[in-house]
Coordinates of C-alpha atoms in Angstrom, one line a residue:
Chain A
M1 CA 0.2 25.7 -13.4
V2 CA 0.4 22.6 -11.3
I3 CA 2.5 20.6 -13.8
R4 CA 5.5 22.9 -13.3
E5 CA 6.0 21.4 -9.9
L6 CA 7.2 18.1 -11.4
P7 CA 10.9 19.0 -12.0
S8 CA 11.4 19.9 -8.4
A9 CA 9.7 16.8 -7.3
A10 CA 11.9 14.8 -9.7
T11 CA 15.1 16.4 -8.5
D12 CA 14.2 15.9 -4.9
L13 CA 14.3 12.2 -5.7
T14 CA 18.0 12.2 -6.5
E15 CA 19.3 15.3 -4.7
G16 CA 17.7 15.0 -1.3
P17 CA 16.3 17.8 0.8
A18 CA 19.7 19.5 1.2
S19 CA 19.9 20.4 -2.5
D20 CA 19.6 24.2 -1.9
A21 CA 23.1 24.3 -0.4
P22 CA 26.1 24.7 -2.8
P23 CA 27.1 21.3 -4.2
R24 CA 30.6 21.3 -2.7
T25 CA 29.3 21.7 0.9
V26 CA 26.7 19.0 0.2
G27 CA 29.4 16.6 -1.0
R28 CA 31.6 17.3 2.1
R29 CA 28.6 17.0 4.4
R30 CA 27.6 13.8 2.8
L31 CA 31.1 12.4 3.1
R32 CA 31.3 13.3 6.7
R33 CA 27.9 11.7 7.4
A34 CA 29.1 8.5 5.6
V35 CA 32.3 8.4 7.7
V36 CA 30.5 8.9 11.0
G37 CA 27.8 6.4 10.0
T38 CA 30.4 3.7 9.1
A39 CA 32.3 4.4 12.3
L40 CA 29.2 4.0 14.4
F41 CA 28.1 1.0 12.4
A42 CA 31.4 -1.0 12.5
G43 CA 32.7 0.6 15.7
L44 CA 30.8 -1.4 18.3
P45 CA 31.6 -4.8 16.8
A46 CA 35.2 -3.9 16.4
A47 CA 35.4 -2.6 20.0
L48 CA 33.8 -5.8 21.3
F49 CA 36.2 -7.9 19.3
A50 CA 39.1 -5.9 20.7
L51 CA 37.8 -6.2 24.2
W52 CA 37.5 -10.0 23.8
W53 CA 41.0 -10.1 22.4
A54 CA 42.5 -8.2 25.3
L55 CA 40.6 -9.9 28.1
S56 CA 41.4 -13.4 26.8
A57 CA 45.0 -12.7 25.8
G58 CA 46.5 -14.3 28.9
S59 CA 43.8 -16.9 29.4
T60 CA 45.0 -20.3 30.5
S61 CA 41.5 -21.7 30.8
F62 CA 40.9 -24.8 28.7
F63 CA 37.3 -23.7 27.9
F64 CA 38.0 -20.0 27.2
P65 CA 41.2 -20.0 25.1
P66 CA 42.7 -16.7 23.9
L67 CA 40.9 -15.2 20.9
S68 CA 44.2 -15.1 19.1
R69 CA 44.2 -19.0 19.2
I70 CA 40.6 -19.2 18.1
V71 CA 41.4 -17.0 15.1
D72 CA 44.4 -19.1 14.3
T73 CA 42.3 -22.2 14.5
F74 CA 39.6 -20.6 12.3
G75 CA 41.9 -20.7 9.2
T76 CA 42.9 -24.3 9.7
T77 CA 39.4 -25.5 10.6
W78 CA 37.3 -23.8 8.0
T79 CA 39.2 -24.9 4.9
P80 CA 37.4 -24.7 1.5
T81 CA 36.9 -28.5 1.7
R82 CA 35.2 -28.2 5.1
I83 CA 33.1 -25.3 4.0
G84 CA 31.9 -27.3 1.0
Q85 CA 31.2 -30.3 3.2
D86 CA 29.7 -28.7 6.3
V87 CA 28.8 -25.1 5.7
L88 CA 27.3 -25.4 2.3
P89 CA 24.8 -28.1 3.2
S90 CA 23.7 -26.1 6.2
L91 CA 23.1 -23.0 4.0
V92 CA 21.1 -25.1 1.5
R93 CA 18.9 -26.5 4.2
L94 CA 18.5 -23.0 5.7
L95 CA 17.5 -21.4 2.5
A96 CA 15.2 -24.3 1.5
G97 CA 13.4 -24.2 4.9
F98 CA 13.2 -20.4 4.8
A99 CA 11.7 -20.4 1.3
L100 CA 9.2 -23.1 2.4
A101 CA 8.3 -21.1 5.5
G102 CA 8.0 -18.0 3.3
V103 CA 5.6 -19.6 0.8
V104 CA 3.5 -21.4 3.4
G105 CA 3.4 -18.4 5.8
I106 CA 2.5 -15.9 3.1
A107 CA -0.2 -18.2 1.5
L108 CA -1.8 -19.1 4.8
G109 CA -1.4 -15.5 6.1
V110 CA -3.2 -14.0 3.1
L111 CA -6.0 -16.6 3.4
I112 CA -6.4 -16.1 7.2
G113 CA -6.1 -12.3 6.9
S114 CA -8.8 -12.2 4.2
V115 CA -11.3 -14.3 5.9
P116 CA -12.0 -13.0 9.5
R117 CA -13.9 -16.1 10.4
L118 CA -11.0 -18.3 9.5
A119 CA -8.8 -16.3 11.9
W120 CA -11.3 -16.7 14.6
A121 CA -11.6 -20.5 14.1
L122 CA -7.8 -21.0 13.8
G123 CA -6.9 -18.8 16.7
P124 CA -6.6 -21.4 19.5
T125 CA -4.9 -23.9 17.3
L126 CA -2.3 -21.4 16.1
A127 CA -1.7 -20.2 19.6
F128 CA -1.1 -23.8 20.7
L129 CA 1.3 -24.7 17.9
R130 CA 3.2 -21.4 18.4
A131 CA 3.7 -22.2 22.1
V132 CA 5.5 -25.4 21.3
P133 CA 9.3 -24.7 21.3
P134 CA 10.5 -25.7 17.9
P135 CA 13.5 -27.7 19.1
L136 CA 11.1 -30.1 20.8
L137 CA 9.5 -30.7 17.4
V138 CA 12.8 -32.2 16.1
P139 CA 12.3 -35.7 17.6
A140 CA 8.6 -35.8 16.5
I141 CA 9.4 -34.7 13.0
M142 CA 12.3 -37.2 12.9
L143 CA 9.8 -40.0 13.7
V144 CA 7.7 -39.0 10.7
L145 CA 10.3 -37.9 8.1
G146 CA 13.4 -39.8 9.2
I147 CA 16.8 -38.2 9.5
G148 CA 17.4 -36.9 6.0
D149 CA 17.4 -33.4 4.6
G150 CA 13.6 -33.4 4.3
M151 CA 13.4 -33.6 8.1
R152 CA 15.9 -30.7 8.6
I153 CA 14.3 -28.5 6.0
T154 CA 10.9 -29.1 7.7
V155 CA 12.4 -28.3 11.1
V156 CA 13.7 -25.0 9.8
A157 CA 10.4 -24.2 8.1
V158 CA 8.2 -25.1 11.1
G159 CA 10.5 -23.1 13.4
C160 CA 10.4 -19.9 11.3
V161 CA 7.0 -19.9 9.7
W162 CA 5.3 -18.0 12.6
P163 CA 6.7 -14.5 12.2
V164 CA 5.9 -14.7 8.4
L165 CA 2.4 -16.0 9.0
L166 CA 1.5 -13.6 11.8
N167 CA 2.9 -10.5 10.0
T168 CA 1.2 -11.4 6.8
V169 CA -2.1 -11.8 8.6
D170 CA -1.7 -8.3 10.2
G171 CA -0.5 -6.8 6.9
V172 CA -3.5 -8.1 5.0
R173 CA -5.9 -7.1 7.7
S174 CA -4.7 -3.5 7.8
I175 CA -5.2 -2.9 4.1
D176 CA -6.9 0.5 3.8
P177 CA -10.7 0.0 3.2
L178 CA -10.5 2.8 0.7
A179 CA -8.0 0.8 -1.3
R180 CA -10.4 -2.1 -1.3
D181 CA -13.2 0.1 -2.4
T182 CA -11.0 1.4 -5.2
V183 CA -10.2 -2.1 -6.6
A184 CA -13.9 -3.1 -6.2
G185 CA -14.8 -0.2 -8.4
L186 CA -12.2 -1.2 -11.0
H187 CA -13.7 -4.7 -11.4
L188 CA -10.4 -6.7 -10.8
S189 CA -10.5 -10.4 -10.5
A190 CA -9.4 -12.2 -7.3
V191 CA -6.0 -13.0 -8.7
Q192 CA -5.5 -9.4 -9.9
R193 CA -6.6 -8.1 -6.5
L194 CA -4.0 -10.4 -4.9
R195 CA -1.2 -9.3 -7.2
H196 CA -2.0 -5.6 -7.5
L197 CA -3.3 -4.8 -4.1
V198 CA -3.0 -7.4 -1.3
L199 CA 0.6 -8.6 -1.7
P200 CA 2.1 -5.2 -2.3
A201 CA 0.1 -3.5 0.4
A202 CA 1.1 -6.1 2.9
G203 CA 4.6 -6.2 1.5
P204 CA 6.3 -4.1 4.2
R205 CA 4.8 -6.2 6.9
I206 CA 5.6 -9.5 5.1
A207 CA 9.2 -8.3 4.8
A208 CA 9.4 -7.6 8.5
G209 CA 8.2 -11.2 9.2
L210 CA 10.7 -12.7 6.7
E211 CA 13.5 -10.8 8.3
Q212 CA 12.7 -12.3 11.7
A213 CA 12.2 -15.7 10.1
L214 CA 15.7 -15.6 8.5
S215 CA 17.5 -15.2 11.8
L216 CA 15.3 -17.9 13.3
A217 CA 16.2 -20.1 10.3
L218 CA 19.9 -20.0 11.2
V219 CA 19.1 -21.1 14.7
M220 CA 16.8 -23.9 13.5
V221 CA 19.2 -25.3 11.0
V222 CA 21.9 -25.6 13.7
I223 CA 19.5 -27.3 16.1
S224 CA 18.3 -29.7 13.4
E225 CA 21.9 -30.7 12.7
M226 CA 22.5 -31.6 16.4
F227 CA 20.3 -34.7 15.9
A228 CA 21.6 -37.7 14.0
A229 CA 23.4 -35.6 11.3
R230 CA 26.3 -36.7 9.1
D231 CA 27.3 -33.2 8.1
G232 CA 26.5 -29.5 8.7
L233 CA 27.7 -26.6 10.7
G234 CA 25.6 -27.6 13.8
R235 CA 27.0 -31.1 13.8
S236 CA 30.6 -29.8 13.4
I237 CA 30.3 -27.5 16.4
L238 CA 28.7 -30.3 18.4
V239 CA 31.5 -32.8 17.5
F240 CA 34.2 -30.2 18.3
S241 CA 32.7 -29.6 21.7
Q242 CA 32.3 -33.4 22.4
T243 CA 35.9 -34.1 21.3
F244 CA 37.2 -31.1 23.4
A245 CA 38.5 -29.3 20.3
I246 CA 37.5 -26.1 22.2
P247 CA 39.2 -23.4 19.9
A248 CA 37.6 -25.1 16.9
M249 CA 34.3 -25.0 18.6
W250 CA 34.6 -21.3 19.3
S251 CA 35.7 -20.7 15.7
G252 CA 32.5 -22.5 14.6
I253 CA 30.4 -20.1 16.8
L254 CA 32.3 -17.2 15.3
L255 CA 31.5 -18.5 11.8
L256 CA 27.8 -18.7 12.7
G257 CA 27.8 -15.1 13.8
V258 CA 29.5 -14.0 10.5
L259 CA 26.9 -16.0 8.5
G260 CA 24.1 -14.3 10.5
I261 CA 25.5 -10.9 9.6
L262 CA 25.9 -11.8 5.9
L263 CA 22.3 -13.2 5.7
A264 CA 20.9 -10.1 7.4
F265 CA 22.7 -7.7 5.0
G266 CA 21.8 -9.8 2.0
F267 CA 18.2 -9.7 3.1
R268 CA 18.2 -5.9 3.6
A269 CA 19.6 -5.4 0.1
V270 CA 16.8 -7.5 -1.4
Q271 CA 14.3 -5.7 0.7
R272 CA 15.5 -2.3 -0.4
W273 CA 15.2 -3.3 -4.0
A274 CA 11.8 -5.0 -3.7
L275 CA 10.2 -2.3 -1.5
A276 CA 11.9 0.7 -3.1
W277 CA 8.5 2.3 -3.4
W278 CA 7.9 2.0 0.3
F279 CA 11.3 3.5 1.3
G280 CA 10.6 6.3 -1.1
A281 CA 7.0 7.0 -0.1
T282 CA 7.6 6.9 3.7
G283 CA 11.2 8.3 3.6
A284 CA 12.1 5.4 5.9
V285 CA 15.9 5.0 6.2
R286 CA 17.6 2.3 8.2
Chain B
M1 CA -16.2 25.4 -24.0
S2 CA -19.1 25.8 -26.3
A3 CA -22.6 24.5 -25.5
E4 CA -22.7 21.3 -27.5
P5 CA -25.5 18.9 -26.9
R6 CA -24.4 15.9 -24.7
P7 CA -23.5 12.9 -26.8
P8 CA -26.2 10.2 -26.3
T9 CA -24.0 7.5 -24.9
A10 CA -23.9 8.7 -21.3
S11 CA -26.0 6.8 -18.8
G12 CA -28.7 8.2 -16.5
L13 CA -28.9 7.3 -12.9
S14 CA -32.1 7.1 -10.8
L15 CA -32.7 6.6 -7.1
D16 CA -36.0 5.3 -5.9
G17 CA -36.5 5.7 -2.1
V18 CA -32.8 5.0 -1.4
G19 CA -32.2 5.2 2.4
H20 CA -29.7 3.7 4.7
D21 CA -29.3 2.9 8.4
Y22 CA -26.1 1.9 10.1
L23 CA -26.2 -0.5 13.0
R24 CA -24.7 0.8 16.2
D25 CA -24.8 -1.5 19.2
G26 CA -27.3 -3.6 17.3
R27 CA -29.7 -0.6 16.8
P28 CA -30.3 1.0 13.5
V29 CA -29.1 4.7 13.3
P30 CA -30.4 6.5 10.2
A31 CA -27.6 7.8 8.0
L32 CA -29.6 8.7 4.9
A33 CA -33.3 9.4 4.8
P34 CA -35.0 8.0 1.7
V35 CA -34.0 9.9 -1.4
S36 CA -35.7 9.7 -4.8
L37 CA -33.8 11.4 -7.7
D38 CA -33.6 11.1 -11.4
I39 CA -30.4 12.2 -13.0
P40 CA -30.7 12.1 -16.8
A41 CA -27.9 11.0 -19.0
G42 CA -25.3 13.7 -19.6
Q43 CA -26.3 15.9 -16.7
F44 CA -23.8 17.5 -14.3
A45 CA -25.5 17.3 -10.9
C46 CA -24.0 18.5 -7.6
V47 CA -25.1 17.2 -4.2
I48 CA -24.5 19.3 -1.1
G49 CA -25.6 19.0 2.5
P50 CA -24.4 19.6 6.0
S51 CA -22.2 17.0 7.6
G52 CA -24.3 14.1 8.8
S53 CA -26.7 14.4 5.8
G54 CA -25.5 11.1 4.3
K55 CA -23.7 12.5 1.2
T56 CA -21.0 9.9 1.3
T57 CA -23.5 7.1 2.0
L58 CA -25.5 8.3 -1.0
V59 CA -22.5 8.3 -3.3
R60 CA -21.3 4.9 -2.0
A61 CA -24.8 3.5 -2.7
M62 CA -24.7 4.9 -6.2
A63 CA -21.2 3.3 -6.8
G64 CA -22.5 -0.1 -5.7
L65 CA -20.0 -0.1 -2.7
L66 CA -22.8 -0.1 -0.2
R67 CA -26.1 -1.9 -0.3
P68 CA -28.7 0.6 1.0
S69 CA -31.2 -0.6 3.6
R70 CA -34.1 0.7 1.5
G71 CA -34.8 1.5 -2.1
T72 CA -33.1 0.9 -5.4
V73 CA -30.4 2.6 -7.4
R74 CA -30.6 2.2 -11.2
V75 CA -27.9 2.9 -13.7
G76 CA -29.1 3.0 -17.2
G77 CA -32.3 1.4 -16.0
A78 CA -30.6 -1.6 -14.4
P79 CA -30.8 -2.1 -10.6
V80 CA -27.3 -1.7 -9.0
T81 CA -26.3 -4.7 -6.9
G82 CA -22.5 -4.2 -7.0
P83 CA -20.1 -1.7 -8.6
P84 CA -21.7 -1.3 -12.1
T85 CA -19.6 -1.3 -15.2
G86 CA -19.4 2.1 -16.9
L87 CA -19.3 3.9 -13.6
A88 CA -16.1 5.4 -12.2
M89 CA -15.5 7.1 -8.9
V90 CA -13.0 9.6 -7.6
H91 CA -12.5 9.8 -3.9
Q92 CA -11.6 12.7 -1.7
E93 CA -8.4 11.1 -0.5
Y94 CA -6.3 10.6 -3.6
G95 CA -3.4 9.7 -1.3
R96 CA -5.2 6.6 -0.2
S97 CA -6.9 5.6 -3.5
L98 CA -3.7 5.8 -5.6
F99 CA -1.3 2.9 -4.9
P100 CA 2.2 4.0 -3.8
W101 CA 3.8 0.8 -5.2
K102 CA 2.7 1.6 -8.7
T103 CA 3.9 4.3 -11.1
V104 CA 1.4 6.9 -12.4
R105 CA 1.1 4.9 -15.6
D106 CA 0.4 1.6 -13.8
N107 CA -2.1 3.3 -11.4
V108 CA -4.1 4.5 -14.4
D109 CA -3.7 1.2 -16.1
L110 CA -5.4 -0.6 -13.2
A111 CA -8.8 0.5 -14.6
L112 CA -8.0 -1.3 -17.8
L113 CA -6.6 -4.5 -16.5
N114 CA -9.8 -6.4 -16.8
S115 CA -10.9 -4.8 -20.1
G116 CA -9.5 -7.5 -22.3
R117 CA -7.5 -5.0 -24.2
G118 CA -3.9 -5.6 -25.3
Q119 CA -1.0 -4.0 -23.5
R120 CA 0.0 -1.6 -26.4
D121 CA -3.6 -0.5 -26.7
R122 CA -3.9 0.1 -23.0
R123 CA -0.6 2.0 -22.9
A124 CA -2.0 4.3 -25.6
A125 CA -5.2 4.8 -23.7
V126 CA -3.3 5.6 -20.5
T127 CA -1.2 8.2 -22.2
E128 CA -4.3 9.8 -23.8
A129 CA -6.1 9.9 -20.4
L130 CA -3.0 11.6 -18.8
H131 CA -2.9 14.1 -21.6
L132 CA -6.6 14.8 -21.1
V133 CA -6.1 15.7 -17.4
G134 CA -3.0 17.8 -18.2
L135 CA -0.3 15.5 -17.0
P136 CA 1.7 14.5 -20.1
D137 CA 5.1 13.9 -18.6
V138 CA 4.7 12.0 -15.4
E139 CA 3.9 8.4 -16.5
R140 CA 7.0 7.0 -14.8
A141 CA 6.8 9.0 -11.6
Y142 CA 5.3 7.6 -8.5
P143 CA 2.2 9.3 -7.0
W144 CA 4.0 10.2 -3.8
Q145 CA 6.5 12.3 -5.9
L146 CA 3.7 14.5 -7.1
S147 CA 1.8 17.4 -5.5
G148 CA -1.7 16.8 -4.2
G149 CA -3.4 18.5 -7.2
M150 CA -1.4 16.4 -9.6
Q151 CA -2.2 13.2 -7.6
Q152 CA -5.9 14.0 -7.9
R153 CA -5.4 14.5 -11.7
V154 CA -4.0 11.0 -11.8
A155 CA -7.0 9.7 -10.0
I156 CA -9.3 11.5 -12.5
A157 CA -7.3 10.0 -15.4
R158 CA -7.8 6.6 -13.9
A159 CA -11.5 7.2 -13.6
V160 CA -12.0 8.3 -17.2
V161 CA -9.5 6.0 -18.9
A162 CA -12.0 3.2 -19.2
Q163 CA -14.5 5.5 -20.8
P164 CA -17.2 5.4 -18.1
R165 CA -20.7 6.8 -18.8
I166 CA -21.1 8.0 -15.2
L167 CA -18.5 9.8 -13.1
L168 CA -19.1 10.0 -9.3
M169 CA -16.9 12.4 -7.4
D170 CA -17.0 12.4 -3.6
E171 CA -15.7 15.7 -2.3
P172 CA -12.7 15.3 -4.6
F173 CA -11.1 18.7 -4.1
A174 CA -11.6 19.1 -0.3
A175 CA -7.9 18.4 0.4
V176 CA -6.2 20.8 -2.1
D177 CA -5.4 24.5 -1.9
A178 CA -7.7 27.1 -3.4
Q179 CA -5.8 27.8 -6.7
T180 CA -5.3 24.1 -7.4
R181 CA -9.0 23.6 -6.6
A182 CA -10.1 26.2 -9.2
D183 CA -7.9 24.5 -11.8
L184 CA -9.3 21.1 -11.0
E185 CA -12.9 22.4 -11.1
D186 CA -12.3 23.8 -14.6
L187 CA -10.7 20.4 -15.6
V188 CA -13.8 18.5 -14.5
R189 CA -16.1 20.9 -16.5
D190 CA -13.8 20.5 -19.5
L191 CA -13.9 16.7 -19.3
W192 CA -17.6 16.7 -18.9
H193 CA -17.8 18.8 -22.1
R194 CA -15.5 16.6 -24.0
L195 CA -16.6 13.1 -22.9
P196 CA -20.0 11.5 -22.9
L197 CA -20.4 11.7 -19.1
T198 CA -23.0 12.0 -16.5
V199 CA -21.3 13.6 -13.5
V200 CA -22.6 13.4 -9.9
F201 CA -20.4 15.7 -7.8
V202 CA -20.7 15.6 -4.0
T203 CA -19.3 18.6 -2.1
H204 CA -19.7 20.5 1.1
D205 CA -18.8 23.7 -0.7
I206 CA -21.9 25.7 -1.9
D207 CA -19.9 27.9 -4.3
E208 CA -18.3 24.9 -5.9
S209 CA -21.7 23.2 -6.4
V210 CA -23.1 26.3 -8.1
Y211 CA -20.0 26.9 -10.2
L212 CA -19.9 23.3 -11.5
G213 CA -23.4 22.0 -11.7
Q214 CA -26.4 22.3 -14.0
R215 CA -28.4 21.4 -10.9
V216 CA -27.8 21.4 -7.2
V217 CA -29.5 18.9 -4.9
V218 CA -29.5 19.8 -1.2
L219 CA -29.6 16.9 1.3
G220 CA -30.8 17.4 4.8
R221 CA -30.0 15.3 7.9
P222 CA -32.3 12.4 8.5
P223 CA -35.3 12.3 8.8
A224 CA -35.2 15.0 6.0
G225 CA -34.2 13.6 2.6
V226 CA -33.9 16.0 -0.4
R227 CA -34.5 19.5 1.0
A228 CA -34.1 21.3 -2.3
D229 CA -33.4 20.5 -5.9
V230 CA -32.7 23.6 -8.0
P231 CA -31.5 24.2 -11.5
V232 CA -28.4 26.4 -11.9
P233 CA -29.4 29.3 -14.2
L234 CA -25.9 29.9 -15.4
P235 CA -24.7 29.7 -19.0
D236 CA -22.8 26.6 -20.1
R237 CA -19.6 28.6 -20.6
R238 CA -18.2 29.4 -17.2
D239 CA -15.0 30.8 -15.8
Q240 CA -13.7 31.4 -12.3
V241 CA -13.9 35.3 -12.4
T242 CA -17.0 36.3 -14.3
T243 CA -19.2 33.4 -13.4
R244 CA -18.6 33.8 -9.7
A245 CA -19.5 37.5 -10.0
A246 CA -22.7 36.9 -11.9
V247 CA -26.0 37.9 -10.2
E248 CA -27.5 34.5 -10.9
F249 CA -24.5 32.9 -9.1
T250 CA -24.7 35.1 -6.0
D251 CA -28.4 34.8 -5.8
L252 CA -28.4 31.0 -6.0
R253 CA -25.6 30.8 -3.6
A254 CA -27.5 33.0 -1.1
E255 CA -30.5 30.8 -1.5
L256 CA -28.5 27.6 -0.9
Y257 CA -26.8 29.1 2.1
G258 CA -30.2 29.6 3.6
Q259 CA -31.2 26.0 2.7
I260 CA -28.0 24.6 4.3
A261 CA -28.5 26.7 7.4
A262 CA -32.1 25.4 7.7
A263 CA -30.9 21.9 7.1
K264 CA -28.4 22.2 10.0
L265 CA -31.1 23.2 12.3
G266 CA -32.9 20.0 11.4

């Protein structure tokens, strides 16, 4: 009887394909895989850091100080007060702009992806807007919105909306016609179709777009803070370089990198949770 | 199953000169020659035909998913202009018609979302439908954790949960192995006995059509429409071993093989 197959399917979910081997071997194999994985994962950054450390150790160049000095400066520069005053505002702007880009990009993307004529009509306009380098938009946006947080959040949103928009359009367009037939036969309303078919079906593509957008958002927030800012990570790094506080400037760049890593990891954790079905159904592992 | 009379609430289905052309490079290519058929309420009708005879086009027109170039489909007397209420469809490719982001329970519940019924009521109906198709313990699993045969059972549960009067099945068992297929065939016969259903079952398998149906309609490639429309002279109570060995079964099967061979020649 077919139903008997369920237990094996259910165990596969937790045990993985190697479940026919004795448990002890599996545990050991898994441990080894984890160790090797971590070594590969963290090894390259560590090696690069060590290389930088060694090559810069005897440096007397004013612009390329030894890494040891940069690390020393890091602790004295990025005090909790400074993090609260300069890093936190940047993060808030980044997340606000990213969220705005996400909402606008997904909404427009679903609309454009659902109406082929709209995609056709908007094609040239979108291609034009996309071709404008976002940093050039900062002065223009400043003229309209002034120099407050609204301007900076808008700069971030405008800069990182494209990957969300384009991936959403593709995701919506590539929804299986049979899935559309299925919901047509089930008499779902437009809102129900959006919620139960369109958004989840396009979800993996939307997530790919959001991931690209997040790394762009970090770039955009720093750029926006290089124009007429009173605080922010971008402004700090700019001021350090203009006042020849070179080790502090490098420590700011290091901090940017660390933030980038944390954001990417945070995003992946959310993605794994929200798209658990997709990772399960496709067996995709990253 | 005993030979009870069909409950009177099933709906009949009629086709009046339903034909369809596809446009290729701006020119119409005939996909389905005009077909006129009357399927009375409660009947189990099978449709067979060689590839290119327009079986899928026909069933999509019945389901209101395709507007035919010619003719009218009527469900319960009313002309079909879109997917009619009270009609459910099971597709061949269960893997594509079940949604991988939903559990088995939520996939079945999709058919009830717009029914106006409360959540508890719907939950009970879903559980009952899954029991009916022999899948009592998988509500929380995802479709991709199940075998192909079990997935098709979920799709059938979703089709019957809203108590349709007509069930359309488009080559539903073409993608499963022989044993699973036999089980699913008996399941469909069983559901038809227990529920007030008219069943239109499209298949390319002649044996399957004879085993399942009360009537077999043979489609030909355009310009031929219905090449043959024969009643199945088998008792209502059927089983995989004795029915398939019955003389009536083998005779009809031989006749239909001849019809299909002739249909392939054009």
